[in-house]
Amino acid sequence: MGRPSDDDGGARSPRRVTPRPANHRSLSARARRTRADLIAAARIVFERDGYTDSRIVDITALADSSAGTFYTYFEDKEQILKEVLKEAQEEMLHTADFGLGQFDREPAEALRDGLRAYLTFYRDNVRLMLLIEQVAGIDAEFRTSRREREIANHLRNAESIRRWKERDGEVDPKTMLLTVNALSAMTNKMAYNSFAVEGREDFDEVVETVLSLWVMAFGLGAGQLAVDDRR
């Protein structure tokens, strides 16, 4: 959007100041609903068209709103994208530990359920996951913050595995974090190839294949992975 000119036929006109978007924490219930509707519409448009090809007019049309209403709550398309991604990351929180934090269970079973939850989320939200990949490729700030979250998750998961292994008296922390990093990247890439690119693999086979690699890498209850115990 271009800024209004200060000159109008030689006479200086007063500068117009664009109001800053409203602070959503101080909004009325109706305004919060309007803002939420815009974010929901933006997510649909971003997932459908991708970030670079999406337009604010498409977001407002889907939300049955106006451009003026949009700019009441958001400065631009980038700001509403951040809100969409923030909500998405909150939705993904329950899958971040791959079940490794469940110390009251056998590790392989907890890991199986955790990996299934992550892969289910990826499969059911594949357009969102592709949007995240697209934004990470073009936005250095988002790419950095995403990597910081990944590292934090890897540290937690490495600590969980250390605690699992400590019960058996087998702890070798030298390469544990790097191994968790590699296995997490493998899991993400497997999900991408299985659900975003090809979509032909059997879901249960994907879960069990990924699980077996995690278990073999760390020896987490490998005896539980008998074929007749697979679900």
JSON list of C-alpha atoms in Angstrom, two decimals:
[
{"chain": "A", "resi": 1, "resn": "MET", "atom": "CA", "xyz": [0.00, 0.00, 0.00]},
{"chain": "A", "resi": 2, "resn": "GLY", "atom": "CA", "xyz": [1.39, 3.40, -0.95]},
{"chain": "A", "resi": 3, "resn": "ARG", "atom": "CA", "xyz": [1.53, 6.21, 1.55]},
{"chain": "A", "resi": 4, "resn": "PRO", "atom": "CA", "xyz": [-0.64, 9.26, 0.85]},
{"chain": "A", "resi": 5, "resn": "SER", "atom": "CA", "xyz": [1.20, 12.15, -0.74]},
{"chain": "A", "resi": 6, "resn": "ASP", "atom": "CA", "xyz": [2.02, 15.25, 1.28]},
{"chain": "A", "resi": 7, "resn": "ASP", "atom": "CA", "xyz": [1.40, 17.39, -1.80]},
{"chain": "A", "resi": 8, "resn": "ASP", "atom": "CA", "xyz": [-2.01, 18.10, -3.31]},
{"chain": "A", "resi": 9, "resn": "GLY", "atom": "CA", "xyz": [-1.92, 20.58, -6.14]},
{"chain": "A", "resi": 10, "resn": "GLY", "atom": "CA", "xyz": [0.91, 22.55, -4.56]},
{"chain": "A", "resi": 11, "resn": "ALA", "atom": "CA", "xyz": [-0.81, 22.85, -1.17]},
{"chain": "A", "resi": 12, "resn": "ARG", "atom": "CA", "xyz": [0.50, 20.79, 1.74]},
{"chain": "A", "resi": 13, "resn": "SER", "atom": "CA", "xyz": [-2.16, 18.58, 3.25]},
{"chain": "A", "resi": 14, "resn": "PRO", "atom": "CA", "xyz": [-2.07, 17.21, 6.78]},
{"chain": "A", "resi": 15, "resn": "ARG", "atom": "CA", "xyz": [-0.20, 13.91, 7.11]},
{"chain": "A", "resi": 16, "resn": "ARG", "atom": "CA", "xyz": [-2.54, 11.03, 7.79]},
{"chain": "A", "resi": 17, "resn": "VAL", "atom": "CA", "xyz": [-1.40, 8.58, 10.39]},
{"chain": "A", "resi": 18, "resn": "THR", "atom": "CA", "xyz": [-2.43, 4.97, 9.92]},
{"chain": "A", "resi": 19, "resn": "PRO", "atom": "CA", "xyz": [-3.65, 3.62, 13.27]},
{"chain": "A", "resi": 20, "resn": "ARG", "atom": "CA", "xyz": [-1.70, 0.76, 14.76]},
{"chain": "A", "resi": 21, "resn": "PRO", "atom": "CA", "xyz": [-3.50, -2.59, 14.87]},
{"chain": "A", "resi": 22, "resn": "ALA", "atom": "CA", "xyz": [-5.50, -3.14, 18.01]},
{"chain": "A", "resi": 23, "resn": "ASN", "atom": "CA", "xyz": [-3.95, -5.06, 20.88]},
{"chain": "A", "resi": 24, "resn": "HIS", "atom": "CA", "xyz": [-5.90, -8.32, 20.86]},
{"chain": "A", "resi": 25, "resn": "ARG", "atom": "CA", "xyz": [-5.61, -8.65, 24.65]},
{"chain": "A", "resi": 26, "resn": "SER", "atom": "CA", "xyz": [-7.81, -5.58, 25.12]},
{"chain": "A", "resi": 27, "resn": "LEU", "atom": "CA", "xyz": [-10.44, -6.46, 22.51]},
{"chain": "A", "resi": 28, "resn": "SER", "atom": "CA", "xyz": [-14.12, -7.03, 23.17]},
{"chain": "A", "resi": 29, "resn": "ALA", "atom": "CA", "xyz": [-15.54, -10.52, 22.76]},
{"chain": "A", "resi": 30, "resn": "ARG", "atom": "CA", "xyz": [-16.98, -9.60, 19.36]},
{"chain": "A", "resi": 31, "resn": "ALA", "atom": "CA", "xyz": [-13.69, -8.12, 18.19]},
{"chain": "A", "resi": 32, "resn": "ARG", "atom": "CA", "xyz": [-11.81, -11.22, 19.34]},
{"chain": "A", "resi": 33, "resn": "ARG", "atom": "CA", "xyz": [-14.19, -13.36, 17.29]},
{"chain": "A", "resi": 34, "resn": "THR", "atom": "CA", "xyz": [-13.61, -11.17, 14.24]},
{"chain": "A", "resi": 35, "resn": "ARG", "atom": "CA", "xyz": [-9.86, -11.42, 14.69]},
{"chain": "A", "resi": 36, "resn": "ALA", "atom": "CA", "xyz": [-10.06, -15.19, 15.16]},
{"chain": "A", "resi": 37, "resn": "ASP", "atom": "CA", "xyz": [-12.18, -15.50, 12.01]},
{"chain": "A", "resi": 38, "resn": "LEU", "atom": "CA", "xyz": [-9.53, -13.61, 10.04]},
{"chain": "A", "resi": 39, "resn": "ILE", "atom": "CA", "xyz": [-6.78, -15.89, 11.37]},
{"chain": "A", "resi": 40, "resn": "ALA", "atom": "CA", "xyz": [-8.82, -19.00, 10.53]},
{"chain": "A", "resi": 41, "resn": "ALA", "atom": "CA", "xyz": [-9.47, -17.68, 7.02]},
{"chain": "A", "resi": 42, "resn": "ALA", "atom": "CA", "xyz": [-5.80, -16.81, 6.59]},
{"chain": "A", "resi": 43, "resn": "ARG", "atom": "CA", "xyz": [-4.80, -20.35, 7.50]},
{"chain": "A", "resi": 44, "resn": "ILE", "atom": "CA", "xyz": [-7.12, -21.77, 4.85]},
{"chain": "A", "resi": 45, "resn": "VAL", "atom": "CA", "xyz": [-5.82, -19.35, 2.21]},
{"chain": "A", "resi": 46, "resn": "PHE", "atom": "CA", "xyz": [-2.15, -19.87, 3.12]},
{"chain": "A", "resi": 47, "resn": "GLU", "atom": "CA", "xyz": [-2.54, -23.65, 3.06]},
{"chain": "A", "resi": 48, "resn": "ARG", "atom": "CA", "xyz": [-4.43, -23.54, -0.23]},
{"chain": "A", "resi": 49, "resn": "ASP", "atom": "CA", "xyz": [-2.37, -20.97, -2.14]},
{"chain": "A", "resi": 50, "resn": "GLY", "atom": "CA", "xyz": [0.93, -20.87, -0.29]},
{"chain": "A", "resi": 51, "resn": "TYR", "atom": "CA", "xyz": [2.22, -17.76, 1.44]},
{"chain": "A", "resi": 52, "resn": "THR", "atom": "CA", "xyz": [3.78, -16.01, -1.55]},
{"chain": "A", "resi": 53, "resn": "ASP", "atom": "CA", "xyz": [0.71, -16.37, -3.80]},
{"chain": "A", "resi": 54, "resn": "SER", "atom": "CA", "xyz": [-1.91, -15.58, -1.17]},
{"chain": "A", "resi": 55, "resn": "ARG", "atom": "CA", "xyz": [-3.67, -12.21, -1.05]},
{"chain": "A", "resi": 56, "resn": "ILE", "atom": "CA", "xyz": [-5.23, -10.22, 1.75]},
{"chain": "A", "resi": 57, "resn": "VAL", "atom": "CA", "xyz": [-8.36, -9.76, -0.37]},
{"chain": "A", "resi": 58, "resn": "ASP", "atom": "CA", "xyz": [-8.81, -13.55, -0.45]},
{"chain": "A", "resi": 59, "resn": "ILE", "atom": "CA", "xyz": [-8.48, -13.70, 3.33]},
{"chain": "A", "resi": 60, "resn": "THR", "atom": "CA", "xyz": [-11.04, -10.97, 3.91]},
{"chain": "A", "resi": 61, "resn": "ALA", "atom": "CA", "xyz": [-13.45, -12.48, 1.38]},
{"chain": "A", "resi": 62, "resn": "LEU", "atom": "CA", "xyz": [-13.31, -15.86, 3.08]},
{"chain": "A", "resi": 63, "resn": "ALA", "atom": "CA", "xyz": [-13.80, -14.24, 6.49]},
{"chain": "A", "resi": 64, "resn": "ASP", "atom": "CA", "xyz": [-16.69, -12.15, 5.11]},
{"chain": "A", "resi": 65, "resn": "SER", "atom": "CA", "xyz": [-14.80, -9.06, 6.20]},
{"chain": "A", "resi": 66, "resn": "SER", "atom": "CA", "xyz": [-13.27, -5.94, 4.68]},
{"chain": "A", "resi": 67, "resn": "ALA", "atom": "CA", "xyz": [-9.75, -4.66, 4.11]},
{"chain": "A", "resi": 68, "resn": "GLY", "atom": "CA", "xyz": [-10.39, -1.96, 6.68]},
{"chain": "A", "resi": 69, "resn": "THR", "atom": "CA", "xyz": [-11.32, -4.55, 9.27]},
{"chain": "A", "resi": 70, "resn": "PHE", "atom": "CA", "xyz": [-8.19, -6.56, 8.42]},
{"chain": "A", "resi": 71, "resn": "TYR", "atom": "CA", "xyz": [-5.93, -3.56, 9.03]},
{"chain": "A", "resi": 72, "resn": "THR", "atom": "CA", "xyz": [-7.69, -2.91, 12.33]},
{"chain": "A", "resi": 73, "resn": "TYR", "atom": "CA", "xyz": [-6.09, -6.10, 13.66]},
{"chain": "A", "resi": 74, "resn": "PHE", "atom": "CA", "xyz": [-3.03, -6.72, 11.48]},
{"chain": "A", "resi": 75, "resn": "GLU", "atom": "CA", "xyz": [-0.39, -4.56, 9.86]},
{"chain": "A", "resi": 76, "resn": "ASP", "atom": "CA", "xyz": [0.12, -6.81, 6.84]},
{"chain": "A", "resi": 77, "resn": "LYS", "atom": "CA", "xyz": [0.05, -10.34, 5.51]},
{"chain": "A", "resi": 78, "resn": "GLU", "atom": "CA", "xyz": [3.28, -11.20, 7.33]},
{"chain": "A", "resi": 79, "resn": "GLN", "atom": "CA", "xyz": [1.79, -10.37, 10.72]},
{"chain": "A", "resi": 80, "resn": "ILE", "atom": "CA", "xyz": [-1.28, -12.54, 10.27]},
{"chain": "A", "resi": 81, "resn": "LEU", "atom": "CA", "xyz": [0.98, -15.33, 9.01]},
{"chain": "A", "resi": 82, "resn": "LYS", "atom": "CA", "xyz": [2.87, -15.16, 12.31]},
{"chain": "A", "resi": 83, "resn": "GLU", "atom": "CA", "xyz": [-0.41, -15.60, 14.17]},
{"chain": "A", "resi": 84, "resn": "VAL", "atom": "CA", "xyz": [-1.34, -18.59, 12.00]},
{"chain": "A", "resi": 85, "resn": "LEU", "atom": "CA", "xyz": [2.04, -20.22, 12.65]},
{"chain": "A", "resi": 86, "resn": "LYS", "atom": "CA", "xyz": [1.87, -19.42, 16.36]},
{"chain": "A", "resi": 87, "resn": "GLU", "atom": "CA", "xyz": [-1.45, -21.25, 16.65]},
{"chain": "A", "resi": 88, "resn": "ALA", "atom": "CA", "xyz": [-0.11, -24.14, 14.58]},
{"chain": "A", "resi": 89, "resn": "GLN", "atom": "CA", "xyz": [2.93, -24.52, 16.81]},
{"chain": "A", "resi": 90, "resn": "GLU", "atom": "CA", "xyz": [0.69, -24.63, 19.87]},
{"chain": "A", "resi": 91, "resn": "GLU", "atom": "CA", "xyz": [-1.33, -27.41, 18.21]},
{"chain": "A", "resi": 92, "resn": "MET", "atom": "CA", "xyz": [1.89, -29.36, 17.62]},
{"chain": "A", "resi": 93, "resn": "LEU", "atom": "CA", "xyz": [3.18, -29.11, 21.20]},
{"chain": "A", "resi": 94, "resn": "HIS", "atom": "CA", "xyz": [1.64, -32.42, 22.25]},
{"chain": "A", "resi": 95, "resn": "THR", "atom": "CA", "xyz": [3.65, -34.26, 19.57]},
{"chain": "A", "resi": 96, "resn": "ALA", "atom": "CA", "xyz": [7.05, -32.66, 20.24]},
{"chain": "A", "resi": 97, "resn": "ASP", "atom": "CA", "xyz": [8.47, -35.26, 22.63]},
{"chain": "A", "resi": 98, "resn": "PHE", "atom": "CA", "xyz": [7.49, -38.35, 20.59]},
{"chain": "A", "resi": 99, "resn": "GLY", "atom": "CA", "xyz": [6.17, -39.84, 23.85]},
{"chain": "A", "resi": 100, "resn": "LEU", "atom": "CA", "xyz": [9.63, -40.01, 25.41]},
{"chain": "A", "resi": 101, "resn": "GLY", "atom": "CA", "xyz": [8.56, -38.11, 28.53]},
{"chain": "A", "resi": 102, "resn": "GLN", "atom": "CA", "xyz": [6.20, -40.86, 29.69]},
{"chain": "A", "resi": 103, "resn": "PHE", "atom": "CA", "xyz": [8.45, -42.50, 32.27]},
{"chain": "A", "resi": 104, "resn": "ASP", "atom": "CA", "xyz": [5.65, -44.59, 33.79]},
{"chain": "A", "resi": 105, "resn": "ARG", "atom": "CA", "xyz": [5.44, -46.70, 30.62]},
{"chain": "A", "resi": 106, "resn": "GLU", "atom": "CA", "xyz": [7.72, -49.06, 28.73]},
{"chain": "A", "resi": 107, "resn": "PRO", "atom": "CA", "xyz": [9.84, -46.86, 26.43]},
{"chain": "A", "resi": 108, "resn": "ALA", "atom": "CA", "xyz": [9.10, -48.60, 23.12]},
{"chain": "A", "resi": 109, "resn": "GLU", "atom": "CA", "xyz": [5.35, -48.47, 23.70]},
{"chain": "A", "resi": 110, "resn": "ALA", "atom": "CA", "xyz": [5.46, -44.82, 24.77]},
{"chain": "A", "resi": 111, "resn": "LEU", "atom": "CA", "xyz": [7.61, -44.01, 21.74]},
{"chain": "A", "resi": 112, "resn": "ARG", "atom": "CA", "xyz": [5.26, -45.89, 19.41]},
{"chain": "A", "resi": 113, "resn": "ASP", "atom": "CA", "xyz": [2.27, -43.88, 20.61]},
{"chain": "A", "resi": 114, "resn": "GLY", "atom": "CA", "xyz": [4.25, -40.63, 20.48]},
{"chain": "A", "resi": 115, "resn": "LEU", "atom": "CA", "xyz": [5.48, -41.22, 16.94]},
{"chain": "A", "resi": 116, "resn": "ARG", "atom": "CA", "xyz": [1.97, -42.21, 15.89]},
{"chain": "A", "resi": 117, "resn": "ALA", "atom": "CA", "xyz": [0.63, -38.93, 17.31]},
{"chain": "A", "resi": 118, "resn": "TYR", "atom": "CA", "xyz": [3.26, -36.90, 15.43]},
{"chain": "A", "resi": 119, "resn": "LEU", "atom": "CA", "xyz": [2.78, -38.73, 12.14]},
{"chain": "A", "resi": 120, "resn": "THR", "atom": "CA", "xyz": [-1.00, -38.51, 12.48]},
{"chain": "A", "resi": 121, "resn": "PHE", "atom": "CA", "xyz": [-0.76, -34.77, 12.98]},
{"chain": "A", "resi": 122, "resn": "TYR", "atom": "CA", "xyz": [1.54, -34.44, 9.96]},
{"chain": "A", "resi": 123, "resn": "ARG", "atom": "CA", "xyz": [-0.72, -36.56, 7.75]},
{"chain": "A", "resi": 124, "resn": "ASP", "atom": "CA", "xyz": [-3.89, -34.74, 8.80]},
{"chain": "A", "resi": 125, "resn": "ASN", "atom": "CA", "xyz": [-2.31, -31.28, 8.50]},
{"chain": "A", "resi": 126, "resn": "VAL", "atom": "CA", "xyz": [-0.03, -31.83, 5.53]},
{"chain": "A", "resi": 127, "resn": "ARG", "atom": "CA", "xyz": [-0.89, -28.49, 3.88]},
{"chain": "A", "resi": 128, "resn": "LEU", "atom": "CA", "xyz": [0.03, -26.69, 7.08]},
{"chain": "A", "resi": 129, "resn": "MET", "atom": "CA", "xyz": [3.34, -28.57, 7.27]},
{"chain": "A", "resi": 130, "resn": "LEU", "atom": "CA", "xyz": [4.10, -27.61, 3.67]},
{"chain": "A", "resi": 131, "resn": "LEU", "atom": "CA", "xyz": [3.32, -23.98, 4.51]},
{"chain": "A", "resi": 132, "resn": "ILE", "atom": "CA", "xyz": [5.80, -24.15, 7.40]},
{"chain": "A", "resi": 133, "resn": "GLU", "atom": "CA", "xyz": [8.47, -25.52, 5.04]},
{"chain": "A", "resi": 134, "resn": "GLN", "atom": "CA", "xyz": [7.77, -22.76, 2.52]},
{"chain": "A", "resi": 135, "resn": "VAL", "atom": "CA", "xyz": [8.00, -19.98, 5.08]},
{"chain": "A", "resi": 136, "resn": "ALA", "atom": "CA", "xyz": [11.18, -21.46, 6.58]},
{"chain": "A", "resi": 137, "resn": "GLY", "atom": "CA", "xyz": [12.72, -21.33, 3.12]},
{"chain": "A", "resi": 138, "resn": "ILE", "atom": "CA", "xyz": [12.07, -17.62, 2.60]},
{"chain": "A", "resi": 139, "resn": "ASP", "atom": "CA", "xyz": [12.07, -16.10, 6.09]},
{"chain": "A", "resi": 140, "resn": "ALA", "atom": "CA", "xyz": [15.39, -16.22, 7.95]},
{"chain": "A", "resi": 141, "resn": "GLU", "atom": "CA", "xyz": [13.84, -15.06, 11.23]},
{"chain": "A", "resi": 142, "resn": "PHE", "atom": "CA", "xyz": [11.23, -17.79, 11.19]},
{"chain": "A", "resi": 143, "resn": "ARG", "atom": "CA", "xyz": [13.83, -20.34, 10.13]},
{"chain": "A", "resi": 144, "resn": "THR", "atom": "CA", "xyz": [16.03, -19.40, 13.08]},
{"chain": "A", "resi": 145, "resn": "SER", "atom": "CA", "xyz": [13.19, -19.47, 15.63]},
{"chain": "A", "resi": 146, "resn": "ARG", "atom": "CA", "xyz": [11.99, -22.80, 14.26]},
{"chain": "A", "resi": 147, "resn": "ARG", "atom": "CA", "xyz": [15.48, -24.27, 14.61]},
{"chain": "A", "resi": 148, "resn": "GLU", "atom": "CA", "xyz": [15.73, -22.97, 18.17]},
{"chain": "A", "resi": 149, "resn": "ARG", "atom": "CA", "xyz": [12.47, -24.76, 19.05]},
{"chain": "A", "resi": 150, "resn": "GLU", "atom": "CA", "xyz": [13.74, -27.93, 17.41]},
{"chain": "A", "resi": 151, "resn": "ILE", "atom": "CA", "xyz": [16.97, -27.81, 19.41]},
{"chain": "A", "resi": 152, "resn": "ALA", "atom": "CA", "xyz": [15.02, -27.30, 22.63]},
{"chain": "A", "resi": 153, "resn": "ASN", "atom": "CA", "xyz": [12.88, -30.35, 21.79]},
{"chain": "A", "resi": 154, "resn": "HIS", "atom": "CA", "xyz": [15.97, -32.41, 20.95]},
{"chain": "A", "resi": 155, "resn": "LEU", "atom": "CA", "xyz": [17.58, -31.49, 24.26]},
{"chain": "A", "resi": 156, "resn": "ARG", "atom": "CA", "xyz": [14.47, -32.57, 26.16]},
{"chain": "A", "resi": 157, "resn": "ASN", "atom": "CA", "xyz": [14.22, -35.80, 24.19]},
{"chain": "A", "resi": 158, "resn": "ALA", "atom": "CA", "xyz": [17.91, -36.58, 24.68]},
{"chain": "A", "resi": 159, "resn": "GLU", "atom": "CA", "xyz": [17.48, -36.05, 28.41]},
{"chain": "A", "resi": 160, "resn": "SER", "atom": "CA", "xyz": [14.44, -38.35, 28.41]},
{"chain": "A", "resi": 161, "resn": "ILE", "atom": "CA", "xyz": [16.42, -41.06, 26.63]},
{"chain": "A", "resi": 162, "resn": "ARG", "atom": "CA", "xyz": [19.29, -40.60, 29.09]},
{"chain": "A", "resi": 163, "resn": "ARG", "atom": "CA", "xyz": [16.83, -41.20, 31.93]},
{"chain": "A", "resi": 164, "resn": "TRP", "atom": "CA", "xyz": [15.46, -44.30, 30.20]},
{"chain": "A", "resi": 165, "resn": "LYS", "atom": "CA", "xyz": [18.94, -45.70, 29.68]},
{"chain": "A", "resi": 166, "resn": "GLU", "atom": "CA", "xyz": [20.06, -44.79, 33.18]},
{"chain": "A", "resi": 167, "resn": "ARG", "atom": "CA", "xyz": [17.51, -47.28, 34.52]},
{"chain": "A", "resi": 168, "resn": "ASP", "atom": "CA", "xyz": [19.51, -50.02, 32.77]},
{"chain": "A", "resi": 169, "resn": "GLY", "atom": "CA", "xyz": [22.85, -48.55, 33.78]},
{"chain": "A", "resi": 170, "resn": "GLU", "atom": "CA", "xyz": [23.74, -47.81, 30.14]},
{"chain": "A", "resi": 171, "resn": "VAL", "atom": "CA", "xyz": [24.37, -44.12, 29.53]},
{"chain": "A", "resi": 172, "resn": "ASP", "atom": "CA", "xyz": [26.63, -42.76, 26.80]},
{"chain": "A", "resi": 173, "resn": "PRO", "atom": "CA", "xyz": [25.76, -39.09, 26.38]},
{"chain": "A", "resi": 174, "resn": "LYS", "atom": "CA", "xyz": [28.57, -38.30, 23.92]},
{"chain": "A", "resi": 175, "resn": "THR", "atom": "CA", "xyz": [26.55, -38.70, 20.74]},
{"chain": "A", "resi": 176, "resn": "MET", "atom": "CA", "xyz": [23.05, -38.84, 22.19]},
{"chain": "A", "resi": 177, "resn": "LEU", "atom": "CA", "xyz": [21.98, -35.31, 21.19]},
{"chain": "A", "resi": 178, "resn": "LEU", "atom": "CA", "xyz": [23.39, -35.68, 17.68]},
{"chain": "A", "resi": 179, "resn": "THR", "atom": "CA", "xyz": [21.61, -39.01, 17.30]},
{"chain": "A", "resi": 180, "resn": "VAL", "atom": "CA", "xyz": [18.31, -37.50, 18.47]},
{"chain": "A", "resi": 181, "resn": "ASN", "atom": "CA", "xyz": [18.86, -34.68, 15.97]},
{"chain": "A", "resi": 182, "resn": "ALA", "atom": "CA", "xyz": [19.44, -37.18, 13.14]},
{"chain": "A", "resi": 183, "resn": "LEU", "atom": "CA", "xyz": [16.48, -39.38, 14.06]},
{"chain": "A", "resi": 184, "resn": "SER", "atom": "CA", "xyz": [14.15, -36.39, 14.40]},
{"chain": "A", "resi": 185, "resn": "ALA", "atom": "CA", "xyz": [15.21, -35.15, 10.95]},
{"chain": "A", "resi": 186, "resn": "MET", "atom": "CA", "xyz": [14.65, -38.66, 9.58]},
{"chain": "A", "resi": 187, "resn": "THR", "atom": "CA", "xyz": [11.18, -38.79, 11.13]},
{"chain": "A", "resi": 188, "resn": "ASN", "atom": "CA", "xyz": [10.23, -35.43, 9.66]},
{"chain": "A", "resi": 189, "resn": "LYS", "atom": "CA", "xyz": [11.59, -36.33, 6.21]},
{"chain": "A", "resi": 190, "resn": "MET", "atom": "CA", "xyz": [9.83, -39.69, 6.29]},
{"chain": "A", "resi": 191, "resn": "ALA", "atom": "CA", "xyz": [6.57, -37.92, 7.10]},
{"chain": "A", "resi": 192, "resn": "TYR", "atom": "CA", "xyz": [7.17, -35.46, 4.25]},
{"chain": "A", "resi": 193, "resn": "ASN", "atom": "CA", "xyz": [7.92, -38.20, 1.72]},
{"chain": "A", "resi": 194, "resn": "SER", "atom": "CA", "xyz": [5.06, -40.40, 2.90]},
{"chain": "A", "resi": 195, "resn": "PHE", "atom": "CA", "xyz": [2.27, -37.84, 3.18]},
{"chain": "A", "resi": 196, "resn": "ALA", "atom": "CA", "xyz": [3.24, -34.69, 1.27]},
{"chain": "A", "resi": 197, "resn": "VAL", "atom": "CA", "xyz": [4.99, -36.07, -1.81]},
{"chain": "A", "resi": 198, "resn": "GLU", "atom": "CA", "xyz": [3.82, -39.61, -2.49]},
{"chain": "A", "resi": 199, "resn": "GLY", "atom": "CA", "xyz": [1.11, -40.56, -0.03]},
{"chain": "A", "resi": 200, "resn": "ARG", "atom": "CA", "xyz": [1.17, -44.24, -0.97]},
{"chain": "A", "resi": 201, "resn": "GLU", "atom": "CA", "xyz": [2.80, -45.82, 2.09]},
{"chain": "A", "resi": 202, "resn": "ASP", "atom": "CA", "xyz": [0.72, -47.73, 4.60]},
{"chain": "A", "resi": 203, "resn": "PHE", "atom": "CA", "xyz": [0.42, -45.54, 7.69]},
{"chain": "A", "resi": 204, "resn": "ASP", "atom": "CA", "xyz": [1.03, -48.31, 10.22]},
{"chain": "A", "resi": 205, "resn": "GLU", "atom": "CA", "xyz": [4.11, -49.47, 8.31]},
{"chain": "A", "resi": 206, "resn": "VAL", "atom": "CA", "xyz": [5.50, -45.94, 8.39]},
{"chain": "A", "resi": 207, "resn": "VAL", "atom": "CA", "xyz": [4.97, -45.78, 12.17]},
{"chain": "A", "resi": 208, "resn": "GLU", "atom": "CA", "xyz": [6.61, -49.16, 12.78]},
{"chain": "A", "resi": 209, "resn": "THR", "atom": "CA", "xyz": [9.55, -48.46, 10.46]},
{"chain": "A", "resi": 210, "resn": "VAL", "atom": "CA", "xyz": [10.34, -45.16, 12.12]},
{"chain": "A", "resi": 211, "resn": "LEU", "atom": "CA", "xyz": [9.86, -46.71, 15.56]},
{"chain": "A", "resi": 212, "resn": "SER", "atom": "CA", "xyz": [12.27, -49.56, 14.79]},
{"chain": "A", "resi": 213, "resn": "LEU", "atom": "CA", "xyz": [15.01, -47.09, 13.82]},
{"chain": "A", "resi": 214, "resn": "TRP", "atom": "CA", "xyz": [14.61, -45.15, 17.07]},
{"chain": "A", "resi": 215, "resn": "VAL", "atom": "CA", "xyz": [14.59, -48.35, 19.13]},
{"chain": "A", "resi": 216, "resn": "MET", "atom": "CA", "xyz": [17.64, -49.81, 17.35]},
{"chain": "A", "resi": 217, "resn": "ALA", "atom": "CA", "xyz": [19.57, -46.57, 17.77]},
{"chain": "A", "resi": 218, "resn": "PHE", "atom": "CA", "xyz": [19.05, -46.44, 21.53]},
{"chain": "A", "resi": 219, "resn": "GLY", "atom": "CA", "xyz": [18.06, -50.00, 22.47]},
{"chain": "A", "resi": 220, "resn": "LEU", "atom": "CA", "xyz": [14.83, -48.81, 24.04]},
{"chain": "A", "resi": 221, "resn": "GLY", "atom": "CA", "xyz": [12.93, -52.00, 24.81]},
{"chain": "A", "resi": 222, "resn": "ALA", "atom": "CA", "xyz": [13.77, -53.66, 21.51]},
{"chain": "A", "resi": 223, "resn": "GLY", "atom": "CA", "xyz": [12.23, -56.92, 22.73]},
{"chain": "A", "resi": 224, "resn": "GLN", "atom": "CA", "xyz": [8.78, -55.33, 22.61]},
{"chain": "A", "resi": 225, "resn": "LEU", "atom": "CA", "xyz": [8.86, -54.98, 18.85]},
{"chain": "A", "resi": 226, "resn": "ALA", "atom": "CA", "xyz": [7.77, -58.50, 17.97]},
{"chain": "A", "resi": 227, "resn": "VAL", "atom": "CA", "xyz": [5.77, -58.62, 14.77]},
{"chain": "A", "resi": 228, "resn": "ASP", "atom": "CA", "xyz": [2.68, -60.03, 16.47]},
{"chain": "A", "resi": 229, "resn": "ASP", "atom": "CA", "xyz": [2.69, -57.08, 18.89]},
{"chain": "A", "resi": 230, "resn": "ARG", "atom": "CA", "xyz": [2.44, -54.45, 16.14]},
{"chain": "A", "resi": 231, "resn": "ARG", "atom": "CA", "xyz": [-0.74, -52.37, 15.98]}
]
